[in-house]
Coordinates of C-alpha atoms in Angstrom, one line a residue:
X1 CA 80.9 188.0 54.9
X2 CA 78.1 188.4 57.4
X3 CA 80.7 190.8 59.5
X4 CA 80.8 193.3 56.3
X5 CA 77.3 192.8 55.1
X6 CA 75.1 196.2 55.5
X7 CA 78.7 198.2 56.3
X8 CA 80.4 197.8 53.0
X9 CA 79.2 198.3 49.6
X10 CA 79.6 195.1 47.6
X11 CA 80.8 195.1 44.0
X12 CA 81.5 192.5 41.7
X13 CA 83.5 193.8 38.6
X14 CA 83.3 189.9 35.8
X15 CA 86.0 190.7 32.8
X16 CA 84.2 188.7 30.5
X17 CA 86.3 185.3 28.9
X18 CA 89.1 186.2 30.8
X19 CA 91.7 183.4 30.5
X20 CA 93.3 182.4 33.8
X21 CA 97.0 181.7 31.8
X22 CA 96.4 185.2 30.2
X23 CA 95.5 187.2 33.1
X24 CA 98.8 185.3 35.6
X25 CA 100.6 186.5 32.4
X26 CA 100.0 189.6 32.2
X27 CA 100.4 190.4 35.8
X28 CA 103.5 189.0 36.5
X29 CA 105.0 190.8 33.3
X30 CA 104.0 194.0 34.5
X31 CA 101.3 194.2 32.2
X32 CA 98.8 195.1 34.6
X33 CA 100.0 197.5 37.4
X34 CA 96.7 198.7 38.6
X35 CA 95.4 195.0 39.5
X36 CA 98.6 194.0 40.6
X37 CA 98.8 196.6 43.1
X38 CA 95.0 196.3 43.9
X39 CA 95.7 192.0 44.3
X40 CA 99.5 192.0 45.7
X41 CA 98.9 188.4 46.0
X42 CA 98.3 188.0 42.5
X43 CA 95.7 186.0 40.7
X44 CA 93.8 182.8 42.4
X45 CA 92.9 179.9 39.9
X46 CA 89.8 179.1 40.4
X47 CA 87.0 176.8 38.2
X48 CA 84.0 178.3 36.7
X49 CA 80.6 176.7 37.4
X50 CA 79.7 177.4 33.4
X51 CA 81.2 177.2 30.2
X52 CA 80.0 180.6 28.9
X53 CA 78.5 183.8 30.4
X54 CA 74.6 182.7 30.7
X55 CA 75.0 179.5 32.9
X56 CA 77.6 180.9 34.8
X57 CA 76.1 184.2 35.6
X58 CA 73.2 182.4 36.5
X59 CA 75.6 180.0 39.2
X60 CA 76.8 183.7 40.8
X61 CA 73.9 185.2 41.0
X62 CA 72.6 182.1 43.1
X63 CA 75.9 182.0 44.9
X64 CA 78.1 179.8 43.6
X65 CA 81.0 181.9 42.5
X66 CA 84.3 180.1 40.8
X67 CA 85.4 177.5 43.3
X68 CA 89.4 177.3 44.2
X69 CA 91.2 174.9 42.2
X70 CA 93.2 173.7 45.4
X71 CA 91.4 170.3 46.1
X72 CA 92.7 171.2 49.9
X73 CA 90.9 174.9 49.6
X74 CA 87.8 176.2 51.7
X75 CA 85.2 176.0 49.4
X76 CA 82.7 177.9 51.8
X77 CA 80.8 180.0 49.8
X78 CA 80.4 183.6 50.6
X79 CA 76.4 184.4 49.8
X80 CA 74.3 181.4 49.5
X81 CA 70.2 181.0 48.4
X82 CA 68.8 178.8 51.2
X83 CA 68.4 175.4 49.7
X84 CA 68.3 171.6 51.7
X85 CA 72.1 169.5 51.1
X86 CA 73.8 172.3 50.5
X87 CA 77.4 171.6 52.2
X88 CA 79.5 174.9 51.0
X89 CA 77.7 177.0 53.2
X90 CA 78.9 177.8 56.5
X91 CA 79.5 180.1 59.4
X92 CA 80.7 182.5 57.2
X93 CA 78.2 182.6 54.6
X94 CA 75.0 184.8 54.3
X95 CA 72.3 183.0 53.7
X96 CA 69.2 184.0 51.8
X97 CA 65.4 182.6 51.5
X98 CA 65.5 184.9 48.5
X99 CA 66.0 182.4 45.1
X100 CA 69.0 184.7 44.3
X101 CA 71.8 186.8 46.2
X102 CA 71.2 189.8 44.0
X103 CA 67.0 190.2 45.5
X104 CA 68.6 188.6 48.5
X105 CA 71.0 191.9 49.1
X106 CA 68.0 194.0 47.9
X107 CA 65.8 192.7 51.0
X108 CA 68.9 193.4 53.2
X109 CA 68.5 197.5 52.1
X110 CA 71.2 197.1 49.2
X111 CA 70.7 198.9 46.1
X112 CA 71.5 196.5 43.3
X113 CA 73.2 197.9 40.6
X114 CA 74.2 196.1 36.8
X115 CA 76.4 197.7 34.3
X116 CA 75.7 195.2 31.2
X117 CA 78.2 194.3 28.7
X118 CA 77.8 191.3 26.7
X119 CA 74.8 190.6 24.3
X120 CA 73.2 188.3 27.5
X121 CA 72.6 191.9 29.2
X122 CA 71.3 194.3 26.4
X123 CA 67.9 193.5 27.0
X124 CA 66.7 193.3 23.8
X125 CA 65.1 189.8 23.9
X126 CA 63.4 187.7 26.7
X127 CA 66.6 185.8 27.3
X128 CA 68.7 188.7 27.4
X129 CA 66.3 190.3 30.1
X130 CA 67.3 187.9 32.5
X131 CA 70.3 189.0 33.8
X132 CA 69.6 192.4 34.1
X133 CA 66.6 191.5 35.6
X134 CA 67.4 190.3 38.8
X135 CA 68.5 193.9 39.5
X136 CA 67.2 197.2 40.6
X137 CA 68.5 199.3 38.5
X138 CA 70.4 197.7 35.4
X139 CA 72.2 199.3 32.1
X140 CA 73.6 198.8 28.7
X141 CA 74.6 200.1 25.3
X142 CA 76.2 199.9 22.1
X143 CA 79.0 201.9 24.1
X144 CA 79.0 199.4 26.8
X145 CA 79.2 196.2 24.7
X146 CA 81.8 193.9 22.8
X147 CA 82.3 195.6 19.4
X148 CA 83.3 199.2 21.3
X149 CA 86.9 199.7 21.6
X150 CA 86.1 202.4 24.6
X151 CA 83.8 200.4 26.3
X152 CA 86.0 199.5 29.6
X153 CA 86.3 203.8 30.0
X154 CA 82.6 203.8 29.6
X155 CA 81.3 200.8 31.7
X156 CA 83.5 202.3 34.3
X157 CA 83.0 206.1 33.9
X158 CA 78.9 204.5 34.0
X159 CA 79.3 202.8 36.9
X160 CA 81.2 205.9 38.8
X161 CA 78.4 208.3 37.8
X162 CA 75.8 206.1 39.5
X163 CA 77.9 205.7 42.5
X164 CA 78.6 209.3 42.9
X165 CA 74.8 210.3 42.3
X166 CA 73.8 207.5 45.1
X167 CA 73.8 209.0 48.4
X168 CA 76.6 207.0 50.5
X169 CA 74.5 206.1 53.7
X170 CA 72.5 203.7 50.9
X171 CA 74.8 200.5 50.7
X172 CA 75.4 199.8 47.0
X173 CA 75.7 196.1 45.2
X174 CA 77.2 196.8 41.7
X175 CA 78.1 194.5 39.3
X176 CA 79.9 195.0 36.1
X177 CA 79.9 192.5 33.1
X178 CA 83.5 194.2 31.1
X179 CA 83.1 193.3 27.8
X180 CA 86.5 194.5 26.0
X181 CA 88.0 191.2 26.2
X182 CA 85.4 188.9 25.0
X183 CA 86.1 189.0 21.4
X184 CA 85.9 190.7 19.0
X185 CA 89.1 191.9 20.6
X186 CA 91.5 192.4 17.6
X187 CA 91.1 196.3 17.9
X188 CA 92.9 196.9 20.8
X189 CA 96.3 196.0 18.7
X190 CA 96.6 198.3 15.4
X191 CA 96.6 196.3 12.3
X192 CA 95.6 193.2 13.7
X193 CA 93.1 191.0 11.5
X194 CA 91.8 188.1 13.6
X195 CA 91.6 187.7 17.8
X196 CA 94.5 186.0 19.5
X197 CA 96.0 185.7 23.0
X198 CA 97.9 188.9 22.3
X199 CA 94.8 190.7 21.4
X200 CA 93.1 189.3 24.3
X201 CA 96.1 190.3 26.7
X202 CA 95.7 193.7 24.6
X203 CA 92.2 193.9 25.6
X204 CA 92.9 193.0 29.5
X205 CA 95.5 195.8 29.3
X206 CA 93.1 198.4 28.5
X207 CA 90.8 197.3 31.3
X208 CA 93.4 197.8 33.8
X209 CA 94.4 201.3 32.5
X210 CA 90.8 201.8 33.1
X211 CA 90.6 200.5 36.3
X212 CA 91.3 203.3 39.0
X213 CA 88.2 205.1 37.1
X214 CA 86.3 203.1 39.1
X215 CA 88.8 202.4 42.2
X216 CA 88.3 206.5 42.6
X217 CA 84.6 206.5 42.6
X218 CA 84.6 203.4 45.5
X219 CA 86.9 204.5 47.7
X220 CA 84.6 208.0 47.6
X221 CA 81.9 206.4 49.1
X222 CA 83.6 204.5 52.4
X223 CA 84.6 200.4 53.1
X224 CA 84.1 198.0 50.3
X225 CA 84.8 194.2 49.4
X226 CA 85.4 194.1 45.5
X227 CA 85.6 190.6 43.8
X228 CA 87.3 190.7 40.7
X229 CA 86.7 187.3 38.8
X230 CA 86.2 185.8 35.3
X231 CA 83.2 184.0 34.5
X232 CA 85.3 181.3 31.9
X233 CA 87.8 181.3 29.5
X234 CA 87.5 181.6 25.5
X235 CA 89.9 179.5 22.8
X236 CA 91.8 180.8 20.0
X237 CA 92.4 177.7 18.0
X238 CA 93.8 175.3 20.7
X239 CA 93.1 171.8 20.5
X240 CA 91.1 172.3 17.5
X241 CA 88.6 174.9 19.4
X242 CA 88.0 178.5 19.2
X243 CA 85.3 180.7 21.4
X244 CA 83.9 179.0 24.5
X245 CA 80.8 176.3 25.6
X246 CA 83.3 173.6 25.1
X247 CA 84.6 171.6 28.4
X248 CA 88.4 172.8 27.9
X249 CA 90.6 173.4 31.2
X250 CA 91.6 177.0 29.5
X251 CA 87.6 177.6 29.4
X252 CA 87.1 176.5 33.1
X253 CA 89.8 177.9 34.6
X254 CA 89.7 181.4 35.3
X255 CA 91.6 183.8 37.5
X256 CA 89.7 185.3 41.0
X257 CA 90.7 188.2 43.7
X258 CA 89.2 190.0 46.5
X259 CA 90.2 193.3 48.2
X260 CA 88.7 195.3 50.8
X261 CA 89.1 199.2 50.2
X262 CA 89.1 201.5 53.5

């Protein structure tokens, strides 16, 4: 990472509850064509660091993304905030005295960028002004949140404006919090009443039909390293649960990819 950092723009696109057996699934049943093509290696297990989207936003923004789920794995870390014992940082990493990546990237000339989709983004209380505060520039809506059947089209058609209006000498960090999938998702199949694992595969569908809105408006601006990752899992009835913040292997484990685009 410190090879790319200040050459590429960085972008970090979260699909909110994503289920790594959902996500495989889907991918291997053709279900998502842009991501497979984007990720020919498919889907990497990895474990979350949270349970739900507050404590594990909180994790990535100081740098620990979802560690592999391969015990024998590399678990260096790509961005790290400076702090004494850490042992998952190493040659490779970019360390920062800022507390977080995201004002870290912003002292290396980066303009940070957040396109909000859950209710922990919309600003309209203290807590939900965290998130979105650690960046620059930072945006949500009613269009851009969880009960909008459109909002993947929007977050991304958002997110492709802003790029195009930035001027492409100024290295971007964006970050996108996709909200179609975290439920409610029962809209994206006609009819249905209640949110299942074919509503949420349903819901990751539609994000990948999305998708090359934003591919197009990256690979406009030159060389970037895109992480695509979930930030945990969500439970539709198994083992007695449903929605997430419970310690369930279906909540922890979530799928994880990285591309560079020339």
């Amino acid at each position: 990472m410190n090879q790319l950092l200040g050459t590429h723009d960085l972008v970090w696109v979260v699909p909110d509850a994503l289920r790594f057996d959902v996500a495989e699934r889907e991918m291997r049943n053709g279900g998502t064509p842009n991501l497979a093509a984007l990720f020919p290696s498919g889907w990497e297990k990895r474990h979350s660091p949270g349970s739900f989207t507050f404590p594990a936003h909180q994790a990535f923004f100081a740098g620990f993304l979802p560690t592999p789920a391969d015990p024998a794995a590399d678990r260096q870390r790509l961005f790290a905030a400076r702090f004494a014992g850490s042992e998952t940082a190493g040659a490779g990493t970019v360390l920062f005295d800022e507390p977080d990546i995201v004002h870290g990237l912003e002292a290396r000339g980066y303009h940070t960028l957040c396109i909000g989709g859950v209710g922990f983004f919309n600003r309209q209380t203290e807590l939900s002004r965290v998130l979105p505060g650690y960046f620059a520039e930072s945006h949500w809506s009613e269009e851009t949140g969880v009960t909008h059947p459109d909002s993947a089209r929007i977050q991304f058609e958002l997110a492709a404006r802003r790029l195009g209006e930035i001027r492409v000498d100024q290295k971007v960090f964006l970050f996108v919090n996709l909200s179609a999938i975290h439920q409610p998702n029962r809209h994206y199949i006609p009819g249905a009443r209640e949110d299942n694992l074919a509503t949420h595969a349903a819901a990751l569908r539609e994000v990948d039909s999305r998708f090359p809105i934003l591919l197009e408006a990256l690979k406009s601006r030159g060389p970037v390293h895109l992480l695509v990752f979930s930030d945990h899992g969500t439970l539709y009835g198994e083992d007695g649960f449903t929605g997430h913040r419970f310690g369930h292997p279906d909540i922890y484990t979530v799928p994880y990819a990285a591309a560079l685009l020339p």
